[in-house]
Amino acid sequence: MSSLESVTITVNLGGSGNFTNIQPAIDSCVSGDTILVYPGTYYENIDFSGKNISIASLELSTGNPAYRDSTIIDGNNNGSCVKAVSYENNARIYGFTITHGSGWSFEQNGAMITIGGGFLIKSNTNFQILNCIIKENRVSSSGGGIYIFQSTMRMSNTQIYNNYAAGSGGGIIFTMDSNCLFDSAQRCSIYENYAGHMNDIGASEVGGVINIILDTFTVNPPTAYYSNYVYLFSAGAGYFTYDILNAYRTEVNHDLYVSPSGNDYNDGLSPSNPLKTITKALHAIASDSLGQKTIHLARGTYSSADGQIYPLSLKANVHLVGDSLSYPIILNQHYEQTIVGGYAPETTVKNMIIEHGTNQPIVLWFMNHCNNSRISNITINPVHAITYAGLFLYQGDYSLENIRLNGLISNCLSGFRYFGASGSARNITIDNCHTIGNEDLPLSDLVSASLDSTLILENIVIINSSVFSPESSIIKITTNQLQNPQVRLTNLLVANNTTTANSPVYISMNSIYTSAISNCTFANNVGGASILKLSGRLNISNCLLSNGG
């Protein structure tokens, strides 16, 4: 239908329009039509359904911006508020508040993942978001406010704030060759969103330049903690440019203090005037490579039932340290992830007990590209996580020391994993931990490493644990074939563990250097045809192998 034949369809909750809900109006219209929505709260999850239409509040016809506050699409935590996923071209939405979206869901590694809380935009050309407020949407993975995939879009005079993504891109995330034209005259604002990493804006596998033009951003100039452009699976040449007029806040270049009895209206600069929420402190503190700062956690329980926000999004050059005499308890009873570090070098996490009550998180602890990071004096108490219950350490250099994992269960990881990473793990106890995923789920060893540099395992106890997948081992160490890494195993006790078919300990070192296994005991492990399956240049000394027979 041509624009000369387009019609305007009205939606009014009171019954005086053509429809009382937005989706039936969409279903009735054709490309080129306009849907004019009267004020009210519409508890809907709308889909443009491949139609190149305009959906607008009365702000479009009157010019009154108050209509964007009073005309609300409330997703009712029942999916994305707005979907445009069917090759729309120049479709637009104008003058709404978009809130309480929970994203489109799909299954991954046994977990239900959600993306695109406010908007899910896929396979679109020039999708337009104009004069809108996008707030208080949340997802378990990426794109709390907006998730855009293989699409181009335009945004003007829109605010994106107080959205949440447990993974990345709390405000907006661009994926797979997507881009956005930000209006330089009627500027948007993006601020105070929350995520595991890339709190406000993220880009992954995009491949081009995205010019971020805003009135207000959380901080100015932006840092990678709030806005980052990354490549996880390929080497790309894209990047962000920034033209930002204002900062929502100024970070504090000072140690901060947090207590369960504190108050987020305090300045947090002393133990006598502490903040209450750890996430507030992480967002407030400055990342200073020349003068690293510490967030001091007082003793007590930091519960999500008492206002704590998880995951804790680790920040570069910031140390998160609990009271050394009485370790604080990190109690995540509600959120899908607990601790995340993304592109955050020189971080420390120290002196904590991690608990979850009856919560089954998807991912407990994940860090990527966090060079020279140190994790010590940590106890993780029994939890049944869906995908990862242990520590997943991806591409970086990590030091683990004095870690106790007790009663962890998950599909893919219930110990710790160095993936494309290096470092050391010393004084670790893994007791009664079980990886229960089958062969259809990837990377389901209890302790594993895919190395591109040196890994030292020293004083490790792994007992009474198991893996279910026939391809999995209690310990599996392999190499990145482009590198020549080494591994040194010293003083390990691996006993009373069970595998389904594979050897309990599998080490394959494709390296010109010699690795070493010394002073280790492997006893009473049940699994494959051999206790150990080894290949490569290995020096084995003073080890005890016993399977009771």
Coordinates of C-alpha atoms in Angstrom, one line a residue:
M1 CA 0.0 0.0 0.0
S2 CA 1.3 3.4 -0.9
S3 CA 1.6 6.3 1.6
L4 CA -1.3 8.0 -0.2
E5 CA -3.6 5.2 0.9
S6 CA -2.3 5.0 4.5
V7 CA -4.7 5.3 7.4
T8 CA -4.6 6.2 11.0
I9 CA -5.8 3.6 13.5
T10 CA -6.6 4.7 17.1
V11 CA -6.1 2.7 20.3
N12 CA -7.8 3.8 23.5
L13 CA -8.2 1.8 26.7
G14 CA -11.5 3.6 27.3
G15 CA -13.0 2.0 24.2
S16 CA -13.5 5.2 22.2
G17 CA -10.8 4.2 19.6
N18 CA -10.7 1.5 17.0
F19 CA -9.0 -0.9 19.4
T20 CA -8.3 -1.1 23.2
N21 CA -4.9 -2.8 22.8
I22 CA -2.0 -2.1 20.5
Q23 CA -1.3 -5.6 19.1
P24 CA -4.7 -6.1 17.6
A25 CA -4.3 -2.7 15.9
I26 CA -0.9 -3.9 14.4
D27 CA -2.6 -7.1 13.2
S28 CA -5.2 -5.1 11.4
C29 CA -3.0 -2.6 9.7
V30 CA -0.7 -2.6 6.6
S31 CA 2.6 -1.0 5.9
G32 CA 2.3 2.8 5.7
D33 CA -0.4 3.0 8.4
T34 CA -0.1 4.9 11.7
I35 CA -1.3 3.6 15.0
L36 CA -2.1 6.5 17.4
V37 CA -2.2 5.4 21.0
Y38 CA -4.1 7.4 23.7
P39 CA -2.6 7.7 27.2
G40 CA -2.7 4.8 29.6
T41 CA -0.7 1.7 30.6
Y42 CA -0.8 -1.0 28.0
Y43 CA 0.3 -4.4 29.5
E44 CA 1.5 -5.9 26.2
N45 CA 4.4 -7.3 24.4
I46 CA 4.0 -6.0 20.9
D47 CA 5.4 -7.2 17.6
F48 CA 5.7 -5.1 14.4
S49 CA 5.1 -8.4 12.5
G50 CA 7.0 -7.3 9.4
K51 CA 4.9 -4.2 8.9
N52 CA 6.5 -0.8 8.1
I53 CA 4.3 1.2 10.3
S54 CA 4.4 4.1 12.8
I55 CA 3.2 3.5 16.4
A56 CA 2.9 6.7 18.3
S57 CA 1.5 8.4 21.4
L58 CA -0.5 11.6 21.1
E59 CA 2.9 13.4 21.3
L60 CA 3.1 12.8 17.5
S61 CA -0.1 14.8 16.8
T62 CA 0.1 17.4 19.6
G63 CA 3.9 17.9 20.2
N64 CA 3.3 17.6 23.9
P65 CA 6.2 15.6 25.5
A66 CA 4.1 14.8 28.6
Y67 CA 2.4 12.0 26.5
R68 CA 5.6 9.9 26.5
D69 CA 5.3 9.7 30.3
S70 CA 1.6 8.9 30.3
T71 CA 1.5 6.4 27.4
I72 CA 3.3 3.3 28.6
I73 CA 4.0 -0.1 27.1
D74 CA 4.5 -2.3 30.1
G75 CA 5.9 -5.7 29.2
N76 CA 4.6 -7.1 32.5
N77 CA 7.9 -9.2 32.8
N78 CA 6.5 -11.5 30.1
G79 CA 8.9 -11.0 27.2
S80 CA 10.3 -8.1 25.2
C81 CA 8.1 -5.0 25.3
V82 CA 8.6 -4.4 21.6
K83 CA 9.8 -6.8 18.9
A84 CA 10.8 -5.9 15.3
V85 CA 12.3 -9.1 14.0
S86 CA 10.7 -9.6 10.5
Y87 CA 12.7 -7.4 8.1
E88 CA 10.8 -4.2 8.8
N89 CA 12.0 -1.2 6.8
N90 CA 11.6 2.4 8.3
A91 CA 9.2 1.2 11.0
R92 CA 9.1 3.6 13.9
I93 CA 7.9 4.0 17.5
Y94 CA 7.3 7.5 18.9
G95 CA 6.6 9.0 22.3
F96 CA 6.2 6.1 24.7
T97 CA 7.6 4.8 28.0
I98 CA 8.9 1.3 27.5
T99 CA 9.2 -0.6 30.8
H100 CA 9.2 -4.0 32.6
G101 CA 10.3 -6.0 29.6
S102 CA 12.0 -9.3 30.4
G103 CA 13.3 -10.2 27.0
W104 CA 12.9 -12.9 24.4
S105 CA 13.9 -16.3 25.7
F106 CA 15.8 -19.3 24.3
E107 CA 17.6 -22.3 25.7
Q108 CA 21.4 -22.4 26.0
N109 CA 23.4 -25.1 27.8
G110 CA 20.4 -26.1 29.8
A111 CA 19.5 -22.5 30.9
M112 CA 16.7 -20.2 29.6
I113 CA 18.5 -17.1 28.3
T114 CA 16.7 -13.8 27.7
I115 CA 17.8 -10.9 25.6
G116 CA 16.3 -7.6 24.5
G117 CA 14.2 -6.5 27.5
G118 CA 12.8 -3.3 26.1
F119 CA 13.4 -3.8 22.4
L120 CA 14.5 -6.8 20.4
I121 CA 15.4 -5.6 16.9
K122 CA 16.6 -8.1 14.3
S123 CA 17.0 -8.0 10.5
N124 CA 15.7 -4.5 10.3
T125 CA 16.6 -1.5 8.2
N126 CA 16.4 2.0 9.7
F127 CA 14.2 1.0 12.7
Q128 CA 13.4 4.3 14.5
I129 CA 13.0 5.0 18.2
L130 CA 11.9 8.6 18.7
N131 CA 11.1 10.6 21.8
C132 CA 10.9 7.5 24.1
I133 CA 11.8 6.6 27.6
I134 CA 13.3 3.1 28.1
K135 CA 13.6 2.1 31.7
E136 CA 13.4 -0.7 34.2
N137 CA 13.7 -3.6 31.8
R138 CA 15.8 -6.6 32.7
V139 CA 17.3 -9.7 31.0
S140 CA 19.4 -12.7 32.0
S141 CA 21.9 -12.2 29.2
S142 CA 22.4 -9.1 27.0
G143 CA 20.6 -5.9 26.0
G144 CA 18.5 -4.9 29.0
G145 CA 17.1 -1.8 27.2
I146 CA 17.7 -2.7 23.5
Y147 CA 19.2 -5.7 21.8
I148 CA 20.0 -5.1 18.1
F149 CA 21.1 -7.9 15.7
Q150 CA 22.0 -7.5 12.1
S151 CA 20.1 -4.2 11.8
T152 CA 20.4 -0.5 11.4
M153 CA 18.4 1.9 13.5
R154 CA 18.0 5.6 14.3
M155 CA 17.4 7.1 17.7
S156 CA 16.3 10.6 18.6
N157 CA 15.5 12.4 21.9
T158 CA 15.3 9.1 23.8
Q159 CA 16.4 8.3 27.3
I160 CA 17.7 4.9 28.3
Y161 CA 18.3 4.4 32.1
N162 CA 17.9 2.0 35.0
N163 CA 17.8 -1.1 32.7
Y164 CA 19.6 -4.4 33.7
A165 CA 21.4 -7.2 31.9
A166 CA 23.1 -9.9 33.9
G167 CA 25.5 -10.4 31.0
S168 CA 26.4 -7.4 28.9
G169 CA 24.9 -4.2 27.6
G170 CA 22.5 -3.1 30.3
G171 CA 21.3 -0.1 28.2
I172 CA 21.9 -1.3 24.6
I173 CA 24.0 -3.9 22.9
F174 CA 24.9 -4.0 19.2
T175 CA 25.6 -7.4 17.7
M176 CA 26.5 -8.9 14.3
D177 CA 26.9 -6.0 11.8
S178 CA 24.5 -3.6 13.5
N179 CA 24.6 0.2 13.7
C180 CA 22.7 3.2 15.0
L181 CA 22.4 6.8 13.8
F182 CA 22.2 9.0 16.9
D183 CA 20.5 12.3 16.3
S184 CA 23.0 15.1 16.9
A185 CA 20.3 17.8 17.2
Q186 CA 17.7 16.0 19.4
R187 CA 20.2 14.1 21.5
C188 CA 19.6 10.9 23.4
S189 CA 20.8 10.1 26.9
I190 CA 22.1 6.7 28.2
Y191 CA 23.0 6.4 31.8
E192 CA 22.8 4.5 35.1
N193 CA 22.2 1.1 33.5
Y194 CA 23.5 -2.2 35.1
A195 CA 25.2 -5.2 33.6
G196 CA 27.9 -7.8 34.3
H197 CA 30.1 -5.8 31.9
M198 CA 29.6 -3.0 29.4
N199 CA 27.0 -1.5 31.8
D200 CA 25.5 1.0 29.4
I201 CA 26.6 0.3 25.8
G202 CA 28.2 -2.8 24.3
A203 CA 29.1 -4.0 20.8
S204 CA 30.1 -7.5 19.8
E205 CA 31.1 -8.7 16.4
V206 CA 29.8 -5.6 14.7
G207 CA 32.6 -4.8 12.3
G208 CA 32.1 -1.1 11.8
V209 CA 32.3 2.3 13.4
I210 CA 29.4 3.4 15.6
N211 CA 29.3 7.1 16.4
I212 CA 27.8 7.6 19.9
I213 CA 26.3 11.1 20.0
L214 CA 24.5 11.8 23.3
D215 CA 23.5 14.6 25.6
T216 CA 24.2 12.7 28.8
F217 CA 26.2 9.5 29.5
T218 CA 27.0 7.9 32.9
V219 CA 30.5 9.3 32.9
N220 CA 32.3 11.6 30.4
P221 CA 34.6 10.6 28.9
P222 CA 33.3 7.1 28.7
T223 CA 35.4 4.1 30.0
A224 CA 35.2 0.4 29.0
Y225 CA 33.4 -0.3 32.2
Y226 CA 30.3 1.5 30.8
S227 CA 30.8 1.3 27.0
N228 CA 33.0 -1.2 25.2
Y229 CA 33.4 -2.6 21.7
V230 CA 34.7 -6.2 21.8
Y231 CA 35.4 -9.1 19.5
L232 CA 34.9 -12.5 21.1
F233 CA 35.2 -14.8 18.1
S234 CA 36.9 -12.8 15.4
A235 CA 39.4 -10.0 14.8
G236 CA 37.6 -6.9 13.7
A237 CA 38.4 -3.3 13.0
G238 CA 35.4 -1.6 14.4
Y239 CA 35.2 1.0 17.3
F240 CA 33.1 3.6 19.0
T241 CA 33.5 7.4 18.6
Y242 CA 32.0 9.6 21.2
D243 CA 30.4 13.1 21.2
I244 CA 28.9 13.6 24.6
L245 CA 27.9 16.8 26.3
N246 CA 27.3 15.8 29.9
A247 CA 28.1 13.3 32.6
Y248 CA 25.5 11.8 34.9
R249 CA 28.0 11.5 37.7
T250 CA 31.7 11.9 38.5
E251 CA 33.6 8.9 39.8
V252 CA 35.4 9.1 43.2
N253 CA 39.2 8.6 43.1
H254 CA 39.3 7.3 46.7
D255 CA 39.0 4.1 48.6
L256 CA 35.3 3.3 49.5
Y257 CA 33.7 1.5 52.4
V258 CA 30.6 -0.6 52.3
S259 CA 28.5 -2.2 55.1
P260 CA 25.2 -4.0 55.2
S261 CA 24.1 -1.4 57.7
G262 CA 25.3 1.5 55.5
N263 CA 23.3 3.9 53.3
D264 CA 23.8 4.7 49.7
Y265 CA 23.3 8.4 50.5
N266 CA 26.5 8.3 52.5
D267 CA 29.8 9.3 50.8
G268 CA 31.4 6.0 51.6
L269 CA 34.8 7.6 52.2
S270 CA 35.3 6.2 55.7
P271 CA 34.2 3.1 57.7
S272 CA 32.0 5.4 59.8
N273 CA 30.1 6.6 56.8
P274 CA 29.7 3.6 54.5
L275 CA 27.7 2.9 51.5
K276 CA 25.2 0.0 51.6
T277 CA 25.3 -1.7 48.2
I278 CA 28.5 -3.1 46.6
T279 CA 27.3 -2.3 43.1
K280 CA 26.8 1.3 44.0
A281 CA 30.5 1.4 45.2
L282 CA 31.7 -0.3 42.1
H283 CA 29.9 2.3 39.9
A284 CA 31.1 5.2 42.0
I285 CA 34.8 4.4 42.4
A286 CA 37.3 5.6 39.8
S287 CA 39.6 3.2 37.9
D288 CA 43.1 4.6 38.2
S289 CA 46.0 2.5 36.9
L290 CA 48.5 4.8 38.7
G291 CA 46.8 4.7 42.0
Q292 CA 44.7 1.5 42.4
K293 CA 41.8 1.8 44.8
T294 CA 40.0 -0.6 47.2
I295 CA 36.4 -1.2 48.1
H296 CA 36.4 -2.4 51.7
L297 CA 33.5 -4.7 52.7
A298 CA 32.6 -4.8 56.4
R299 CA 31.6 -8.0 58.0
G300 CA 28.0 -9.1 57.6
T301 CA 25.6 -10.5 54.9
Y302 CA 25.2 -8.6 51.6
S303 CA 21.8 -10.1 50.5
S304 CA 19.9 -9.4 47.3
A305 CA 16.8 -9.5 49.6
D306 CA 18.2 -6.4 51.2
G307 CA 18.8 -4.4 48.1
Q308 CA 22.1 -5.8 46.8
I309 CA 22.4 -5.9 43.0
Y310 CA 24.2 -8.9 41.4
P311 CA 26.3 -9.7 39.5
L312 CA 29.1 -7.7 41.0
S313 CA 30.6 -6.0 37.9
L314 CA 34.3 -5.9 38.6
K315 CA 36.2 -2.8 37.6
A316 CA 39.8 -2.4 36.3
N317 CA 42.3 -1.4 38.9
V318 CA 39.9 -1.8 41.8
H319 CA 40.3 -4.3 44.6
L320 CA 37.2 -5.7 46.3
V321 CA 38.3 -6.9 49.7
G322 CA 36.2 -8.3 52.6
D323 CA 37.0 -8.0 56.3
S324 CA 39.9 -10.2 57.1
L325 CA 38.7 -11.3 60.5
S326 CA 35.1 -12.1 59.6
Y327 CA 34.6 -12.7 55.9
P328 CA 31.5 -11.0 54.6
I329 CA 28.8 -13.2 53.0
I330 CA 27.8 -12.5 49.4
L331 CA 24.2 -13.8 49.3
N332 CA 22.7 -13.8 45.8
Q333 CA 19.2 -15.1 46.3
H334 CA 17.5 -13.6 43.1
Y335 CA 19.9 -12.9 40.2
E336 CA 21.1 -15.0 37.4
Q337 CA 24.8 -14.2 37.8
T338 CA 26.9 -13.4 40.9
I339 CA 30.4 -12.1 39.9
V340 CA 31.4 -10.9 36.5
G341 CA 34.6 -9.2 35.2
G342 CA 34.9 -8.1 31.6
Y343 CA 38.0 -6.4 30.3
A344 CA 38.9 -5.5 33.8
P345 CA 42.7 -5.9 34.4
E346 CA 44.4 -5.6 37.8
T347 CA 41.4 -6.6 39.8
T348 CA 41.4 -8.3 43.2
V349 CA 38.5 -10.2 44.9
K350 CA 39.5 -11.3 48.4
N351 CA 38.0 -12.5 51.7
M352 CA 34.4 -13.6 50.9
I353 CA 31.9 -16.4 51.4
I354 CA 29.6 -16.9 48.4
E355 CA 26.1 -18.2 49.0
H356 CA 22.8 -18.4 47.1
G357 CA 20.1 -19.8 49.4
T358 CA 17.7 -21.7 47.1
N359 CA 18.6 -19.6 44.1
Q360 CA 19.9 -21.5 41.0
P361 CA 22.0 -18.9 39.1
I362 CA 22.9 -19.5 35.5
V363 CA 26.5 -18.4 35.9
L364 CA 28.2 -18.0 39.3
W365 CA 31.6 -16.5 38.4
F366 CA 32.8 -15.4 35.0
M367 CA 35.8 -13.2 34.0
N368 CA 37.2 -12.5 30.6
H369 CA 40.3 -10.5 29.5
C370 CA 41.1 -9.6 33.1
N371 CA 44.9 -9.7 33.1
N372 CA 46.8 -9.8 36.4
S373 CA 43.7 -10.5 38.4
R374 CA 43.9 -12.1 41.8
I375 CA 41.2 -14.1 43.6
S376 CA 42.0 -15.3 47.1
N377 CA 40.4 -16.5 50.4
I378 CA 37.1 -17.4 48.8
T379 CA 34.6 -20.0 49.9
I380 CA 31.7 -21.0 47.6
N381 CA 29.1 -22.9 49.6
P382 CA 26.7 -25.5 48.1
V383 CA 24.8 -24.2 45.1
H384 CA 23.0 -25.8 42.1
A385 CA 23.8 -23.5 39.2
I386 CA 22.4 -24.2 35.8
T387 CA 25.4 -23.6 33.5
Y388 CA 28.5 -22.6 35.5
A389 CA 28.8 -23.1 39.3
G390 CA 32.5 -22.7 39.5
L391 CA 35.0 -20.1 38.3
F392 CA 35.2 -19.6 34.5
L393 CA 38.4 -17.6 33.7
Y394 CA 38.7 -16.6 30.0
Q395 CA 41.6 -15.1 28.2
G396 CA 43.8 -13.4 30.8
D397 CA 46.2 -14.1 33.6
Y398 CA 44.6 -15.2 36.8
S399 CA 45.9 -16.1 40.3
L400 CA 43.8 -18.2 42.5
E401 CA 44.8 -18.9 46.1
N402 CA 43.0 -20.3 49.1
I403 CA 39.8 -21.2 47.4
R404 CA 37.2 -23.7 48.7
L405 CA 34.5 -25.1 46.5
N406 CA 32.0 -27.2 48.5
G407 CA 28.9 -28.9 47.1
L408 CA 28.7 -27.2 43.7
I409 CA 26.5 -28.7 41.0
S410 CA 26.0 -27.5 37.4
N411 CA 25.7 -28.7 33.8
C412 CA 29.0 -27.4 32.5
L413 CA 31.4 -26.4 35.3
S414 CA 31.6 -27.1 39.0
G415 CA 35.3 -26.5 39.6
F416 CA 37.4 -24.0 37.8
R417 CA 38.4 -23.4 34.2
Y418 CA 41.2 -21.5 32.5
F419 CA 40.1 -21.1 28.9
G420 CA 42.8 -19.5 26.7
A421 CA 44.2 -18.2 29.9
S422 CA 47.2 -18.7 32.2
G423 CA 48.2 -18.1 35.8
S424 CA 48.3 -20.2 38.9
A425 CA 46.0 -22.0 41.3
R426 CA 47.3 -22.7 44.8
N427 CA 45.7 -24.1 47.9
I428 CA 42.4 -25.1 46.4
T429 CA 39.9 -27.6 47.8
I430 CA 37.1 -29.0 45.7
D431 CA 34.9 -31.3 47.7
N432 CA 31.6 -33.0 46.6
C433 CA 31.3 -31.0 43.4
H434 CA 29.5 -32.5 40.4
T435 CA 29.2 -31.6 36.7
I436 CA 26.0 -33.2 35.5
G437 CA 25.7 -32.1 31.9
N438 CA 25.6 -34.7 29.1
E439 CA 27.6 -35.0 25.9
D440 CA 25.3 -32.5 24.2
L441 CA 26.7 -29.7 26.5
P442 CA 30.2 -28.3 25.9
L443 CA 33.1 -28.1 28.3
S444 CA 31.7 -30.2 31.2
D445 CA 35.0 -31.2 32.9
L446 CA 35.3 -30.5 36.6
V447 CA 38.7 -28.7 36.4
S448 CA 40.0 -27.8 32.9
A449 CA 42.5 -25.6 31.1
S450 CA 43.0 -24.7 27.5
L451 CA 46.4 -23.0 27.7
D452 CA 48.3 -20.5 25.7
S453 CA 50.9 -19.9 28.4
T454 CA 52.1 -21.3 31.8
L455 CA 49.7 -22.7 34.4
I456 CA 50.8 -23.7 37.9
L457 CA 48.5 -26.0 40.0
E458 CA 49.9 -26.4 43.5
N459 CA 48.4 -27.9 46.7
I460 CA 45.1 -28.9 45.1
V461 CA 42.6 -31.3 46.7
I462 CA 39.8 -32.7 44.5
I463 CA 37.8 -35.3 46.3
N464 CA 34.3 -37.0 46.3
S465 CA 33.4 -35.3 43.0
S466 CA 32.1 -36.5 39.6
V467 CA 31.4 -35.6 36.0
F468 CA 28.6 -37.2 33.9
S469 CA 29.5 -36.6 30.3
P470 CA 31.5 -39.5 28.7
E471 CA 33.9 -37.0 27.2
S472 CA 34.6 -35.3 30.5
S473 CA 37.4 -35.7 33.1
I474 CA 37.9 -34.6 36.6
I475 CA 41.0 -32.7 35.4
K476 CA 41.5 -32.0 31.7
I477 CA 44.4 -29.8 30.4
T478 CA 45.0 -29.2 26.8
T479 CA 46.9 -26.6 24.8
N480 CA 46.3 -23.9 22.2
Q481 CA 48.2 -25.3 19.2
L482 CA 49.4 -21.8 18.2
Q483 CA 51.3 -21.4 21.5
N484 CA 53.8 -23.5 23.5
P485 CA 52.6 -23.5 27.0
Q486 CA 53.7 -25.4 30.1
V487 CA 51.8 -26.8 33.1
R488 CA 53.2 -27.7 36.5
L489 CA 51.2 -29.9 38.8
T490 CA 52.6 -30.1 42.4
N491 CA 51.1 -31.7 45.5
L492 CA 47.8 -32.7 44.1
L493 CA 45.4 -35.1 45.8
V494 CA 42.8 -36.4 43.4
A495 CA 40.8 -39.1 45.2
N496 CA 37.4 -40.8 45.3
N497 CA 36.1 -39.2 42.1
T498 CA 34.0 -40.6 39.3
T499 CA 33.9 -40.2 35.6
T500 CA 31.5 -41.9 33.1
A501 CA 34.0 -43.1 30.5
N502 CA 37.0 -40.8 30.1
S503 CA 40.1 -41.0 32.2
P504 CA 39.8 -39.1 35.5
V505 CA 42.9 -37.1 34.6
Y506 CA 43.6 -36.2 31.0
I507 CA 46.6 -34.0 30.0
S508 CA 47.7 -33.4 26.4
M509 CA 50.5 -30.9 26.0
N510 CA 51.3 -30.0 22.4
S511 CA 54.4 -27.9 23.2
I512 CA 58.1 -27.7 22.7
Y513 CA 58.5 -27.2 26.4
T514 CA 58.5 -29.9 29.1
S515 CA 55.7 -29.9 31.7
A516 CA 56.0 -31.5 35.1
I517 CA 53.8 -33.6 37.5
S518 CA 55.3 -34.1 40.9
N519 CA 54.4 -35.2 44.4
C520 CA 50.8 -36.0 43.4
T521 CA 48.4 -38.7 44.6
F522 CA 45.7 -40.1 42.3
A523 CA 43.7 -42.7 44.3
N524 CA 40.4 -44.5 44.2
N525 CA 39.1 -42.7 41.1
V526 CA 36.5 -44.5 38.9
G527 CA 36.2 -43.9 35.2
G528 CA 38.0 -44.8 32.0
A529 CA 40.5 -47.6 31.3
S530 CA 43.3 -45.7 32.9
I531 CA 43.7 -43.4 35.9
L532 CA 45.8 -40.9 33.9
K533 CA 45.8 -40.3 30.1
L534 CA 48.9 -38.3 29.2
S535 CA 50.6 -37.1 26.0
G536 CA 53.3 -34.6 25.2
R537 CA 56.6 -33.7 26.9
L538 CA 55.9 -34.6 30.6
N539 CA 58.3 -35.1 33.5
I540 CA 56.5 -37.2 36.2
S541 CA 58.1 -37.7 39.6
N542 CA 57.2 -38.9 43.1
C543 CA 53.6 -39.6 42.3
L544 CA 51.3 -42.2 43.8
L545 CA 48.7 -43.9 41.6
S546 CA 46.3 -46.3 43.4
N547 CA 42.8 -47.5 42.5
G548 CA 42.5 -50.0 45.4
G549 CA 43.2 -53.0 43.4

